[in-house]
Amino acid sequence: MNEIPNCPSCKGENTYFDGSLYVCPDCAHEFNPESVTADATPDVPRDSNGAELADGDAVTVIKDLKVKGSSMVIKRGTKVKSIRLTENAEEVDCKIDGSSIVLKTCFLKK
Ligand SMILES: [Zn+2]
């Protein structure tokens, strides 16, 4: 038997599956099994090629990037030695020329 998640609204355990959605009879909340699964799985940061990124990975910038709030431009081909993952799977922290910079993972290549 499939495990049925508790109601995300009232945490009730009487939820059942009606064929497309989970339904909670206690508070009449309906929820989508896919959204529940997505919430339970932490996003893995991936580079432009879809490779998983991890703390300390070395990456290359694949596009000229303007740094917000400064005149600095990170040139395409810049090597970043050690990235640090953030809570946002689309961004990583790194240091370039001594400055802490947040980079979008879609502009990085491992
Ligand atoms: Zn409920």
Coordinates of C-alpha atoms and ligand atoms in Angstrom, one line a residue:
M1 CA 0.0 0.0 0.0
N2 CA 1.2 3.5 -0.8
E3 CA 2.2 5.8 2.0
I4 CA -0.3 8.6 2.1
P5 CA 1.2 11.9 3.5
N6 CA -0.5 13.6 6.3
C7 CA -2.5 16.7 5.5
P8 CA -0.1 19.6 5.1
S9 CA -2.8 22.0 6.4
C10 CA -3.9 20.4 9.7
K11 CA -1.4 17.5 9.9
G12 CA -4.4 15.1 9.9
E13 CA -3.7 11.4 9.3
N14 CA -7.1 10.6 7.7
T15 CA -6.0 11.7 4.2
Y16 CA -7.0 9.5 1.3
F17 CA -6.2 9.5 -2.4
D18 CA -9.2 10.2 -4.7
G19 CA -7.4 9.3 -8.0
S20 CA -5.7 12.6 -8.7
L21 CA -5.4 14.5 -5.4
Y22 CA -5.0 13.7 -1.8
V23 CA -8.0 14.8 0.3
C24 CA -8.2 15.5 4.0
P25 CA -11.7 14.8 5.4
D26 CA -10.9 16.7 8.6
C27 CA -10.4 20.1 7.1
A28 CA -11.5 19.5 3.4
H29 CA -8.0 20.4 2.2
E30 CA -7.0 18.9 -1.1
F31 CA -3.4 18.7 -2.1
N32 CA -1.3 17.5 -5.0
P33 CA 0.9 14.5 -4.4
E34 CA 3.5 15.9 -6.8
S35 CA 3.9 19.2 -4.9
V36 CA 4.3 17.3 -1.7
T37 CA 7.0 15.1 -3.1
A38 CA 8.8 18.1 -4.6
D39 CA 8.7 19.8 -1.2
A40 CA 10.2 16.8 0.5
T41 CA 13.1 16.6 -1.9
P42 CA 15.7 19.3 -1.5
D43 CA 16.8 21.0 -4.6
V44 CA 20.2 20.0 -5.8
P45 CA 22.2 22.8 -7.3
R46 CA 23.2 22.0 -10.8
D47 CA 25.6 23.7 -13.3
S48 CA 24.7 24.7 -16.8
N49 CA 25.2 21.1 -17.9
G50 CA 23.1 19.6 -15.2
A51 CA 26.0 18.3 -13.2
E52 CA 25.5 18.4 -9.4
L53 CA 27.4 21.1 -7.6
A54 CA 28.8 20.6 -4.1
D55 CA 30.6 22.8 -1.5
G56 CA 34.2 23.4 -2.5
D57 CA 33.7 22.6 -6.2
A58 CA 35.8 24.5 -8.7
V59 CA 33.7 26.0 -11.5
T60 CA 34.2 28.1 -14.6
V61 CA 32.0 31.1 -15.4
I62 CA 30.5 30.6 -18.9
K63 CA 29.2 34.2 -19.5
D64 CA 30.3 37.7 -18.8
L65 CA 28.5 38.6 -15.6
K66 CA 27.9 42.1 -14.2
V67 CA 28.0 42.2 -10.5
K68 CA 25.0 43.9 -9.1
G69 CA 25.7 47.2 -7.3
S70 CA 29.2 47.5 -8.6
S71 CA 31.1 48.2 -11.9
M72 CA 32.8 44.8 -11.6
V73 CA 32.4 42.3 -14.4
I74 CA 33.2 38.7 -14.0
K75 CA 34.6 37.6 -17.3
R76 CA 33.6 34.5 -19.1
G77 CA 36.2 31.8 -18.4
T78 CA 36.9 33.1 -14.9
K79 CA 37.8 30.1 -12.7
V80 CA 36.2 30.0 -9.3
K81 CA 38.1 27.8 -7.0
S82 CA 35.7 27.0 -4.2
I83 CA 32.0 27.6 -4.3
R84 CA 29.7 27.4 -1.3
L85 CA 26.1 26.3 -1.6
T86 CA 23.4 28.5 -0.4
E87 CA 19.8 27.8 0.6
N88 CA 18.8 28.7 -2.9
A89 CA 19.6 25.9 -5.3
E90 CA 20.0 28.4 -8.1
E91 CA 22.7 30.4 -6.4
V92 CA 26.1 29.7 -4.9
D93 CA 28.4 31.9 -2.9
C94 CA 32.0 32.3 -3.9
K95 CA 35.0 34.6 -3.6
I96 CA 36.4 36.4 -6.6
D97 CA 39.4 38.7 -6.1
G98 CA 38.6 38.8 -2.4
S99 CA 34.9 39.8 -2.8
S100 CA 32.1 37.6 -1.8
I101 CA 29.8 37.2 -4.8
V102 CA 26.7 35.2 -5.4
L103 CA 26.6 33.5 -8.8
K104 CA 23.7 31.9 -10.6
T105 CA 24.4 28.2 -11.1
C106 CA 23.1 28.4 -14.7
F107 CA 26.2 30.5 -15.6
L108 CA 28.6 28.0 -14.2
K109 CA 30.3 24.9 -15.5
K110 CA 32.1 22.3 -13.5
Ligands
ZN1 ZN -6.4 18.6 6.9

